[in-house]
Amino acid sequence: MTYPNPLGETDPKRWRLRSEHGRQTWHYLKSVEESEKWPQTKAGMYWLGMEVPSETFPPAKTALDAARNGFEFYKQLQTEDGHWAGEYGGPMFLLPGLVISMYVTKLPVPEEWKIEIVKYLFNRAHPEDGGWGLHIEGHSTVFGTALNYVVLRLLGVDADHPVLIKARATLHKLGGATGIPSWGKFWLAVLNCYDWDGLNPIPPELWLLPYWFPFHPGRFWVHTRNVYLPMGYMYGRRLSADVNPLIKSLRQELYTQPYESIHWSGQRGNVAQADMYVSHTKILKALNFVLGVYEKLPDLIGLRDMAIKESYKLIELEDKNTFYLDLGPVNKAINLLCAYFEEGPESPAFQESKERLIDFMWLSKEGMMMNGTNGSQLWDTAFIVQAMVESGLAKEPQNHESMIRALEFIDDCQIRCNASEMERSYRHCSKGAWPFSTRHQGYTVSDCTAEGLKSVIYLQTELSYTKELVSKDRLYDAVDVLLTMQNADGGFASYELVRAPKILEWINPAEVFGKIMVEYSYPECTTSVLTALCIFRKHHPDYRAHEIISVCEKAANFIKESQGEDGDWYGSWAICYTYAGMFALESLANIGEFYDNSEASKKGCDFLVSKQKSDGGWGESYKSCESNKYVEHPESQVVNTAMALLALMSARYPHEEPIRRGIKLIMSRQQANGEWLQEAIEGVFNKNCMISYPNYKFAFTIWALGRYAKIYNNPQLL
Ligand code: LAN
């Protein structure tokens, strides 16, 4: 049963999506009359779930027709600044950080946000038990349920509202909020609904260690260190909201026993069964014990103050280097708190930080969520561009303008300089790199740099009608960055080199995520880089040629070594074996290894073919990511199907039949206006949390259809 929104409704016709240099923001017009001045874009309509007025096509007879129709629809969603925008939700632990931070810093949540956030959480409550999970498709957990319950209360929903009565019952059934995982303990402590004593220590002093120390936090995976940095600041100063009647009430609602009777230090290791993904190791428990003792010792030399000072200096650098966007949504919300407590509500730092909250807010027909980053602008644009060039559709006149605008966007998005005080702030170089989202966010990502580089080369060299916007020197800069990123095992990680040994995972304190402490080499990232370097070398054979050849050889070796016994590759950033298979088989193809001449390629193909469903499609469940083995989704998914097909076609799989059946499945799912509808969630991070990539259903389908048409001479399929 769905309940009416107790806060009311907004008028979908008054919402506008603005897009400037990739910056996506949603605005609510004061009245419908203003619409004339600022008409609704088709991208805005689509993402709001309105029908986009479009042409309709008779059922496509060939794969190329289907790809063309697909892009006819998708082209309309390109934003005014040339990129493809989109929802980037999925995780259910992001909004609470934002809303709690705004509450504690006394920033008013705009009325229209309140309404839409409440709507989103109502829509996303688990249909059976009314709780919330770690992500939108997950089972209810204490983390998801307690924090989103708090959000609804802070936004003004009454504790007696049926949605909250049901959620509270589920929370209590799961044991109440005492057993919330450590990141939840942190947020509740900030809100003064959990005692800081109930948290394992987050000592900011770690930042004072010399860098050669193997577990200096500067060596942690970039997301982990950027989350624990401001957490340490808040913990070190034990900063919390002032108690008020609402907080007093929440203290009673969240627990199964009176708040005053909770034995806080006994809760440090208490994590609900439903939430636990990675348990605390003995080493971590011992470390927590020692740190607990340390917390009680008198600080004779003012170490804490020094650590707080150092932490804030690093927070400040992070804020300034990213134009206050910060690396991601979690440190964005905590850094806002730190600026408030350190510099005050009137300070420029706090004011600037506040201005960039809107960058993370995304509106859908289900309501308003917080995106997993400030968007996936570069990433999504790079894929559709490559699909269009490879299929030949980019050459068709009706698509010229769109491709030119995409090139303008990618040109604009390249990062032009390194972060200031780069080494001091533990940053990898970024001059010449491409980020995942926008230039302002500014973090190098290996595969985003590679996909950006490939797209530019494709657009500037394969199409006669484009201008050279990105100069040769800037392409060299991108290559220079990539060449700094190869790990000793030959692979490429996400943002940086591996900086610390894997055993650091033994002290992973975040019970809900796996593989978060350090960087790892990933087949996906490695393939993007390998392919980009191969393509670059064809066009610029003299630039750092020897290095490129040797880097590519080592990268290809990594791909082979990371193959599983069954011929599979585990994917870390989307679901899962089909995703990684698509990349890994492309890597092998790049070094001339195909089904017919390579055991690795053959095994990879056979593995994928063995997973084809009877309807011709592939469907993989997110459970693959959690469990490290291929788990079927009950239904075929167009995205998995497209990925498996791209993999097989890269590997020159010799039998057309399975490929044709997959292509037909994709075509059968296409709507009359050319679009594909949203199916299951596509992406993942840290093994356990899923994240949406709604643009994949366009980019990879069009790409697979286009490649098929090219390889098989575009036969009639109907
Ligand atoms: C992303 C999104 C993009 C992704 C790819 C480029 C696809 C990947 O190949 C490399 C890693 C990267 C950049 C990536 C890393 C982790 C992110 C930033 C995310 C999955 C999006 C959200 C996630 C971030 C960690 C979410 C916040 C949660 C924390 C645990 C801090």
PDB file of N, CA, C and O and ligand atoms in Angstrom, residues 88 91 93-94 183 221-224 226-227 327-331 371-373 375-376 379 383 435-436 441 444-448 451 493-495 510 512-513 516 519 522 524-525 528 572-574 579 583 683-686 689 691 693 696, ligand 1:
ATOM      1  N   TYR A  88      22.108   8.558 -10.611  1.00  0.00           N
ATOM      2  CA  TYR A  88      23.215   7.732 -10.160  1.00  0.00           C
ATOM      3  C   TYR A  88      22.964   7.323  -8.712  1.00  0.00           C
ATOM      4  O   TYR A  88      23.788   7.505  -7.825  1.00  0.00           O
ATOM      5  N   PRO A  91      22.657   3.330  -3.715  1.00  0.00           N
ATOM      6  CA  PRO A  91      23.005   3.214  -2.301  1.00  0.00           C
ATOM      7  C   PRO A  91      21.975   3.944  -1.437  1.00  0.00           C
ATOM      8  O   PRO A  91      21.511   5.021  -1.809  1.00  0.00           O
ATOM      9  N   PHE A  93      22.531   4.781   1.809  1.00  0.00           N
ATOM     10  CA  PHE A  93      23.136   5.357   3.011  1.00  0.00           C
ATOM     11  C   PHE A  93      23.689   6.755   2.753  1.00  0.00           C
ATOM     12  O   PHE A  93      24.371   7.322   3.591  1.00  0.00           O
ATOM     13  N   LEU A  94      23.370   7.328   1.586  1.00  0.00           N
ATOM     14  CA  LEU A  94      23.956   8.626   1.240  1.00  0.00           C
ATOM     15  C   LEU A  94      23.086   9.798   1.689  1.00  0.00           C
ATOM     16  O   LEU A  94      23.568  10.724   2.345  1.00  0.00           O
ATOM     17  N   TRP A 183      29.603   2.999  10.318  1.00  0.00           N
ATOM     18  CA  TRP A 183      29.322   4.294   9.669  1.00  0.00           C
ATOM     19  C   TRP A 183      27.987   4.862  10.147  1.00  0.00           C
ATOM     20  O   TRP A 183      27.802   6.072  10.209  1.00  0.00           O
ATOM     21  N   TRP A 221      42.843   3.239   0.280  1.00  0.00           N
ATOM     22  CA  TRP A 221      42.082   3.549  -0.944  1.00  0.00           C
ATOM     23  C   TRP A 221      41.519   4.964  -0.793  1.00  0.00           C
ATOM     24  O   TRP A 221      41.084   5.361   0.301  1.00  0.00           O
ATOM     25  N   VAL A 222      41.553   5.693  -1.874  1.00  0.00           N
ATOM     26  CA  VAL A 222      41.243   7.114  -1.810  1.00  0.00           C
ATOM     27  C   VAL A 222      39.878   7.412  -1.148  1.00  0.00           C
ATOM     28  O   VAL A 222      39.744   8.368  -0.376  1.00  0.00           O
ATOM     29  N   HIS A 223      38.874   6.580  -1.407  1.00  0.00           N
ATOM     30  CA  HIS A 223      37.562   6.840  -0.795  1.00  0.00           C
ATOM     31  C   HIS A 223      37.606   6.589   0.696  1.00  0.00           C
ATOM     32  O   HIS A 223      37.022   7.337   1.484  1.00  0.00           O
ATOM     33  N   THR A 224      38.283   5.538   1.076  1.00  0.00           N
ATOM     34  CA  THR A 224      38.321   5.193   2.488  1.00  0.00           C
ATOM     35  C   THR A 224      39.049   6.275   3.281  1.00  0.00           C
ATOM     36  O   THR A 224      38.581   6.728   4.320  1.00  0.00           O
ATOM     37  N   ASN A 226      39.445   9.346   2.499  1.00  0.00           N
ATOM     38  CA  ASN A 226      38.715  10.613   2.491  1.00  0.00           C
ATOM     39  C   ASN A 226      37.449  10.588   3.327  1.00  0.00           C
ATOM     40  O   ASN A 226      36.869  11.634   3.614  1.00  0.00           O
ATOM     41  N   VAL A 227      36.980   9.385   3.673  1.00  0.00           N
ATOM     42  CA  VAL A 227      35.848   9.288   4.585  1.00  0.00           C
ATOM     43  C   VAL A 227      36.357   9.314   6.027  1.00  0.00           C
ATOM     44  O   VAL A 227      35.834  10.033   6.883  1.00  0.00           O
ATOM     45  N   LEU A 327      35.524  14.310  -3.101  1.00  0.00           N
ATOM     46  CA  LEU A 327      35.655  13.075  -3.873  1.00  0.00           C
ATOM     47  C   LEU A 327      34.317  12.370  -4.082  1.00  0.00           C
ATOM     48  O   LEU A 327      34.028  11.862  -5.152  1.00  0.00           O
ATOM     49  N   GLY A 328      33.507  12.322  -3.053  1.00  0.00           N
ATOM     50  CA  GLY A 328      32.240  11.594  -3.172  1.00  0.00           C
ATOM     51  C   GLY A 328      31.226  12.108  -2.177  1.00  0.00           C
ATOM     52  O   GLY A 328      31.502  13.041  -1.403  1.00  0.00           O
ATOM     53  N   PRO A 329      30.051  11.501  -2.174  1.00  0.00           N
ATOM     54  CA  PRO A 329      28.952  12.032  -1.372  1.00  0.00           C
ATOM     55  C   PRO A 329      29.155  11.877   0.137  1.00  0.00           C
ATOM     56  O   PRO A 329      28.589  12.640   0.906  1.00  0.00           O
ATOM     57  N   VAL A 330      29.959  10.892   0.534  1.00  0.00           N
ATOM     58  CA  VAL A 330      30.112  10.680   1.977  1.00  0.00           C
ATOM     59  C   VAL A 330      31.037  11.740   2.560  1.00  0.00           C
ATOM     60  O   VAL A 330      30.696  12.437   3.526  1.00  0.00           O
ATOM     61  N   ASN A 331      32.212  11.906   1.953  1.00  0.00           N
ATOM     62  CA  ASN A 331      33.085  12.940   2.520  1.00  0.00           C
ATOM     63  C   ASN A 331      32.541  14.338   2.253  1.00  0.00           C
ATOM     64  O   ASN A 331      32.799  15.269   3.009  1.00  0.00           O
ATOM     65  N   ASN A 371      22.950  11.333  -5.369  1.00  0.00           N
ATOM     66  CA  ASN A 371      23.713  10.512  -6.301  1.00  0.00           C
ATOM     67  C   ASN A 371      25.004   9.974  -5.672  1.00  0.00           C
ATOM     68  O   ASN A 371      25.543  10.569  -4.737  1.00  0.00           O
ATOM     69  N   GLY A 372      25.504   8.884  -6.244  1.00  0.00           N
ATOM     70  CA  GLY A 372      26.734   8.244  -5.739  1.00  0.00           C
ATOM     71  C   GLY A 372      27.995   9.047  -5.992  1.00  0.00           C
ATOM     72  O   GLY A 372      29.028   8.827  -5.366  1.00  0.00           O
ATOM     73  N   THR A 373      27.943   9.959  -6.934  1.00  0.00           N
ATOM     74  CA  THR A 373      28.984  10.969  -7.149  1.00  0.00           C
ATOM     75  C   THR A 373      28.198  12.167  -7.666  1.00  0.00           C
ATOM     76  O   THR A 373      26.973  12.116  -7.723  1.00  0.00           O
ATOM     77  N   GLY A 375      27.609  12.744 -10.399  1.00  0.00           N
ATOM     78  CA  GLY A 375      27.138  12.315 -11.706  1.00  0.00           C
ATOM     79  C   GLY A 375      28.142  11.368 -12.352  1.00  0.00           C
ATOM     80  O   GLY A 375      29.194  11.083 -11.786  1.00  0.00           O
ATOM     81  N   SER A 376      27.769  10.863 -13.539  1.00  0.00           N
ATOM     82  CA  SER A 376      28.650   9.940 -14.258  1.00  0.00           C
ATOM     83  C   SER A 376      28.848  10.478 -15.674  1.00  0.00           C
ATOM     84  O   SER A 376      28.870   9.740 -16.646  1.00  0.00           O
ATOM     85  N   TRP A 379      31.893   9.375 -18.041  1.00  0.00           N
ATOM     86  CA  TRP A 379      31.810   7.928 -18.242  1.00  0.00           C
ATOM     87  C   TRP A 379      30.710   7.582 -19.245  1.00  0.00           C
ATOM     88  O   TRP A 379      30.943   6.903 -20.243  1.00  0.00           O
ATOM     89  N   PHE A 383      31.133   6.241 -23.449  1.00  0.00           N
ATOM     90  CA  PHE A 383      30.663   4.968 -24.001  1.00  0.00           C
ATOM     91  C   PHE A 383      29.766   5.154 -25.218  1.00  0.00           C
ATOM     92  O   PHE A 383      29.912   4.463 -26.219  1.00  0.00           O
ATOM     93  N   PRO A 435      38.163  12.680 -15.426  1.00  0.00           N
ATOM     94  CA  PRO A 435      37.510  12.200 -14.207  1.00  0.00           C
ATOM     95  C   PRO A 435      36.304  11.336 -14.576  1.00  0.00           C
ATOM     96  O   PRO A 435      35.970  11.213 -15.761  1.00  0.00           O
ATOM     97  N   PHE A 436      35.647  10.796 -13.595  1.00  0.00           N
ATOM     98  CA  PHE A 436      34.420  10.037 -13.826  1.00  0.00           C
ATOM     99  C   PHE A 436      33.244  10.975 -14.123  1.00  0.00           C
ATOM    100  O   PHE A 436      32.394  10.693 -14.950  1.00  0.00           O
ATOM    101  N   GLN A 441      35.291  18.198 -10.088  1.00  0.00           N
ATOM    102  CA  GLN A 441      35.544  17.140  -9.109  1.00  0.00           C
ATOM    103  C   GLN A 441      37.017  16.762  -9.201  1.00  0.00           C
ATOM    104  O   GLN A 441      37.686  16.619  -8.189  1.00  0.00           O
ATOM    105  N   THR A 444      41.621  12.040 -10.920  1.00  0.00           N
ATOM    106  CA  THR A 444      42.021  11.103 -11.964  1.00  0.00           C
ATOM    107  C   THR A 444      41.364   9.754 -11.707  1.00  0.00           C
ATOM    108  O   THR A 444      41.384   9.274 -10.578  1.00  0.00           O
ATOM    109  N   VAL A 445      40.808   9.144 -12.736  1.00  0.00           N
ATOM    110  CA  VAL A 445      40.435   7.730 -12.633  1.00  0.00           C
ATOM    111  C   VAL A 445      41.084   7.055 -13.840  1.00  0.00           C
ATOM    112  O   VAL A 445      40.993   7.580 -14.958  1.00  0.00           O
ATOM    113  N   SER A 446      41.728   5.921 -13.616  1.00  0.00           N
ATOM    114  CA  SER A 446      42.507   5.317 -14.706  1.00  0.00           C
ATOM    115  C   SER A 446      41.628   5.047 -15.922  1.00  0.00           C
ATOM    116  O   SER A 446      41.937   5.465 -17.039  1.00  0.00           O
ATOM    117  N   ASP A 447      40.527   4.335 -15.692  1.00  0.00           N
ATOM    118  CA  ASP A 447      39.737   3.946 -16.868  1.00  0.00           C
ATOM    119  C   ASP A 447      38.947   5.106 -17.449  1.00  0.00           C
ATOM    120  O   ASP A 447      38.657   5.124 -18.644  1.00  0.00           O
ATOM    121  N   CYS A 448      38.614   6.096 -16.646  1.00  0.00           N
ATOM    122  CA  CYS A 448      37.920   7.260 -17.194  1.00  0.00           C
ATOM    123  C   CYS A 448      38.880   8.030 -18.094  1.00  0.00           C
ATOM    124  O   CYS A 448      38.491   8.525 -19.161  1.00  0.00           O
ATOM    125  N   GLU A 451      39.016   5.958 -21.256  1.00  0.00           N
ATOM    126  CA  GLU A 451      37.810   6.050 -22.090  1.00  0.00           C
ATOM    127  C   GLU A 451      37.686   7.453 -22.689  1.00  0.00           C
ATOM    128  O   GLU A 451      37.228   7.612 -23.821  1.00  0.00           O
ATOM    129  N   ALA A 493      44.598   0.037 -11.204  1.00  0.00           N
ATOM    130  CA  ALA A 493      43.588   0.168 -10.157  1.00  0.00           C
ATOM    131  C   ALA A 493      42.654   1.315 -10.532  1.00  0.00           C
ATOM    132  O   ALA A 493      42.676   1.775 -11.672  1.00  0.00           O
ATOM    133  N   SER A 494      41.826   1.789  -9.574  1.00  0.00           N
ATOM    134  CA  SER A 494      40.849   2.804  -9.948  1.00  0.00           C
ATOM    135  C   SER A 494      41.435   4.220 -10.013  1.00  0.00           C
ATOM    136  O   SER A 494      41.525   4.804 -11.083  1.00  0.00           O
ATOM    137  N   TYR A 495      41.878   4.760  -8.891  1.00  0.00           N
ATOM    138  CA  TYR A 495      42.306   6.163  -8.887  1.00  0.00           C
ATOM    139  C   TYR A 495      43.821   6.355  -8.793  1.00  0.00           C
ATOM    140  O   TYR A 495      44.327   7.417  -9.098  1.00  0.00           O
ATOM    141  N   ALA A 510      34.701  -1.124   8.281  1.00  0.00           N
ATOM    142  CA  ALA A 510      33.339  -0.856   7.767  1.00  0.00           C
ATOM    143  C   ALA A 510      32.677  -2.174   7.418  1.00  0.00           C
ATOM    144  O   ALA A 510      32.873  -2.707   6.349  1.00  0.00           O
ATOM    145  N   VAL A 512      30.062  -3.238   6.302  1.00  0.00           N
ATOM    146  CA  VAL A 512      29.140  -3.448   5.185  1.00  0.00           C
ATOM    147  C   VAL A 512      29.826  -3.489   3.816  1.00  0.00           C
ATOM    148  O   VAL A 512      29.178  -3.776   2.812  1.00  0.00           O
ATOM    149  N   PHE A 513      31.118  -3.175   3.768  1.00  0.00           N
ATOM    150  CA  PHE A 513      31.819  -3.155   2.485  1.00  0.00           C
ATOM    151  C   PHE A 513      33.022  -4.081   2.509  1.00  0.00           C
ATOM    152  O   PHE A 513      33.707  -4.179   3.526  1.00  0.00           O
ATOM    153  N   ILE A 516      37.910  -2.423   0.752  1.00  0.00           N
ATOM    154  CA  ILE A 516      37.886  -0.958   0.719  1.00  0.00           C
ATOM    155  C   ILE A 516      39.174  -0.317   1.213  1.00  0.00           C
ATOM    156  O   ILE A 516      39.341   0.886   1.106  1.00  0.00           O
ATOM    157  N   GLU A 519      43.877  -0.012  -2.833  1.00  0.00           N
ATOM    158  CA  GLU A 519      43.562  -0.174  -4.251  1.00  0.00           C
ATOM    159  C   GLU A 519      43.891  -1.605  -4.671  1.00  0.00           C
ATOM    160  O   GLU A 519      44.747  -2.261  -4.062  1.00  0.00           O
ATOM    161  N   TYR A 522      42.277  -4.027 -11.356  1.00  0.00           N
ATOM    162  CA  TYR A 522      40.990  -4.549 -11.826  1.00  0.00           C
ATOM    163  C   TYR A 522      41.070  -4.860 -13.320  1.00  0.00           C
ATOM    164  O   TYR A 522      41.595  -4.032 -14.083  1.00  0.00           O
ATOM    165  N   GLU A 524      38.773  -4.610 -15.406  1.00  0.00           N
ATOM    166  CA  GLU A 524      38.046  -3.582 -16.169  1.00  0.00           C
ATOM    167  C   GLU A 524      38.939  -2.364 -16.429  1.00  0.00           C
ATOM    168  O   GLU A 524      39.083  -1.912 -17.567  1.00  0.00           O
ATOM    169  N   CYS A 525      39.523  -1.842 -15.358  1.00  0.00           N
ATOM    170  CA  CYS A 525      40.353  -0.644 -15.505  1.00  0.00           C
ATOM    171  C   CYS A 525      41.551  -0.961 -16.394  1.00  0.00           C
ATOM    172  O   CYS A 525      41.943  -0.153 -17.242  1.00  0.00           O
ATOM    173  N   SER A 528      40.569  -0.942 -20.090  1.00  0.00           N
ATOM    174  CA  SER A 528      40.354   0.396 -20.647  1.00  0.00           C
ATOM    175  C   SER A 528      41.701   1.029 -20.990  1.00  0.00           C
ATOM    176  O   SER A 528      41.868   1.617 -22.054  1.00  0.00           O
ATOM    177  N   SER A 572      34.263  -5.769 -10.663  1.00  0.00           N
ATOM    178  CA  SER A 572      34.114  -5.050  -9.392  1.00  0.00           C
ATOM    179  C   SER A 572      33.239  -3.821  -9.482  1.00  0.00           C
ATOM    180  O   SER A 572      32.860  -3.259  -8.465  1.00  0.00           O
ATOM    181  N   TRP A 573      32.949  -3.356 -10.707  1.00  0.00           N
ATOM    182  CA  TRP A 573      32.256  -2.063 -10.813  1.00  0.00           C
ATOM    183  C   TRP A 573      30.919  -2.143 -11.527  1.00  0.00           C
ATOM    184  O   TRP A 573      30.233  -1.136 -11.664  1.00  0.00           O
ATOM    185  N   ALA A 574      30.579  -3.306 -12.017  1.00  0.00           N
ATOM    186  CA  ALA A 574      29.204  -3.538 -12.498  1.00  0.00           C
ATOM    187  C   ALA A 574      28.970  -5.042 -12.431  1.00  0.00           C
ATOM    188  O   ALA A 574      29.906  -5.809 -12.186  1.00  0.00           O
ATOM    189  N   TYR A 579      30.121  -8.241 -17.083  1.00  0.00           N
ATOM    190  CA  TYR A 579      30.796  -6.937 -17.220  1.00  0.00           C
ATOM    191  C   TYR A 579      32.298  -7.134 -17.398  1.00  0.00           C
ATOM    192  O   TYR A 579      32.901  -6.639 -18.353  1.00  0.00           O
ATOM    193  N   PHE A 583      35.236  -6.673 -20.775  1.00  0.00           N
ATOM    194  CA  PHE A 583      36.520  -5.972 -20.804  1.00  0.00           C
ATOM    195  C   PHE A 583      37.671  -6.933 -21.098  1.00  0.00           C
ATOM    196  O   PHE A 583      38.480  -6.696 -21.977  1.00  0.00           O
ATOM    197  N   GLY A 683      25.111  -1.615 -11.516  1.00  0.00           N
ATOM    198  CA  GLY A 683      26.471  -1.409 -11.018  1.00  0.00           C
ATOM    199  C   GLY A 683      26.681  -1.851  -9.576  1.00  0.00           C
ATOM    200  O   GLY A 683      25.733  -2.205  -8.870  1.00  0.00           O
ATOM    201  N   VAL A 684      27.927  -1.801  -9.164  1.00  0.00           N
ATOM    202  CA  VAL A 684      28.286  -2.235  -7.807  1.00  0.00           C
ATOM    203  C   VAL A 684      29.552  -1.500  -7.364  1.00  0.00           C
ATOM    204  O   VAL A 684      30.308  -1.016  -8.206  1.00  0.00           O
ATOM    205  N   PHE A 685      29.745  -1.379  -6.067  1.00  0.00           N
ATOM    206  CA  PHE A 685      31.068  -1.023  -5.550  1.00  0.00           C
ATOM    207  C   PHE A 685      31.291  -1.739  -4.231  1.00  0.00           C
ATOM    208  O   PHE A 685      30.340  -2.101  -3.529  1.00  0.00           O
ATOM    209  N   ASN A 686      32.532  -1.961  -3.938  1.00  0.00           N
ATOM    210  CA  ASN A 686      32.932  -2.598  -2.683  1.00  0.00           C
ATOM    211  C   ASN A 686      32.148  -3.891  -2.406  1.00  0.00           C
ATOM    212  O   ASN A 686      31.769  -4.161  -1.268  1.00  0.00           O
ATOM    213  N   CYS A 689      27.559  -3.197  -2.366  1.00  0.00           N
ATOM    214  CA  CYS A 689      26.584  -2.117  -2.547  1.00  0.00           C
ATOM    215  C   CYS A 689      26.350  -1.865  -4.031  1.00  0.00           C
ATOM    216  O   CYS A 689      27.293  -1.647  -4.782  1.00  0.00           O
ATOM    217  N   ILE A 691      24.675   0.062  -7.407  1.00  0.00           N
ATOM    218  CA  ILE A 691      24.505   1.452  -7.822  1.00  0.00           C
ATOM    219  C   ILE A 691      24.002   1.468  -9.267  1.00  0.00           C
ATOM    220  O   ILE A 691      24.369   0.610 -10.059  1.00  0.00           O
ATOM    221  N   TYR A 693      23.280   2.445 -13.121  1.00  0.00           N
ATOM    222  CA  TYR A 693      23.871   3.038 -14.331  1.00  0.00           C
ATOM    223  C   TYR A 693      22.797   2.993 -15.419  1.00  0.00           C
ATOM    224  O   TYR A 693      22.900   2.227 -16.378  1.00  0.00           O
ATOM    225  N   TYR A 696      23.474   2.685 -19.201  1.00  0.00           N
ATOM    226  CA  TYR A 696      24.041   1.482 -19.833  1.00  0.00           C
ATOM    227  C   TYR A 696      23.051   0.825 -20.778  1.00  0.00           C
ATOM    228  O   TYR A 696      23.443   0.195 -21.747  1.00  0.00           O
TER     229      TYR A 696
HETATM  230  C1  LAN B   1      32.691   4.643  -8.685  1.00  0.00           C
HETATM  231  C2  LAN B   1      32.036   4.948  -9.954  1.00  0.00           C
HETATM  232  C3  LAN B   1      32.849   4.741 -11.169  1.00  0.00           C
HETATM  233  C4  LAN B   1      33.853   3.625 -11.010  1.00  0.00           C
HETATM  234  C5  LAN B   1      34.429   3.114 -12.338  1.00  0.00           C
HETATM  235  C6  LAN B   1      34.998   4.206 -13.227  1.00  0.00           C
HETATM  236  C7  LAN B   1      33.314   2.434 -13.130  1.00  0.00           C
HETATM  237  C8  LAN B   1      35.476   2.077 -12.036  1.00  0.00           C
HETATM  238  O1  LAN B   1      35.922   1.455 -13.188  1.00  0.00           O
HETATM  239  C9  LAN B   1      36.545   2.631 -11.140  1.00  0.00           C
HETATM  240  C10 LAN B   1      35.955   3.071  -9.800  1.00  0.00           C
HETATM  241  C11 LAN B   1      34.839   4.100  -9.929  1.00  0.00           C
HETATM  242  C12 LAN B   1      35.463   5.440 -10.197  1.00  0.00           C
HETATM  243  C13 LAN B   1      34.023   4.240  -8.644  1.00  0.00           C
HETATM  244  C14 LAN B   1      34.645   4.053  -7.317  1.00  0.00           C
HETATM  245  C15 LAN B   1      33.720   4.017  -6.103  1.00  0.00           C
HETATM  246  C16 LAN B   1      32.544   4.960  -6.216  1.00  0.00           C
HETATM  247  C17 LAN B   1      33.057   6.382  -6.338  1.00  0.00           C
HETATM  248  C18 LAN B   1      31.792   4.577  -7.488  1.00  0.00           C
HETATM  249  C19 LAN B   1      31.246   3.174  -7.499  1.00  0.00           C
HETATM  250  C20 LAN B   1      30.589   5.473  -7.379  1.00  0.00           C
HETATM  251  C21 LAN B   1      30.241   5.502  -5.870  1.00  0.00           C
HETATM  252  C22 LAN B   1      31.457   4.918  -5.133  1.00  0.00           C
HETATM  253  C23 LAN B   1      31.714   5.656  -3.799  1.00  0.00           C
HETATM  254  C24 LAN B   1      32.803   4.943  -3.049  1.00  0.00           C
HETATM  255  C25 LAN B   1      30.417   5.734  -3.002  1.00  0.00           C
HETATM  256  C26 LAN B   1      30.545   6.272  -1.629  1.00  0.00           C
HETATM  257  C27 LAN B   1      30.767   5.189  -0.695  1.00  0.00           C
HETATM  258  C28 LAN B   1      31.875   5.002   0.016  1.00  0.00           C
HETATM  259  C29 LAN B   1      32.226   3.641   0.448  1.00  0.00           C
HETATM  260  C30 LAN B   1      32.773   6.111   0.374  1.00  0.00           C
END
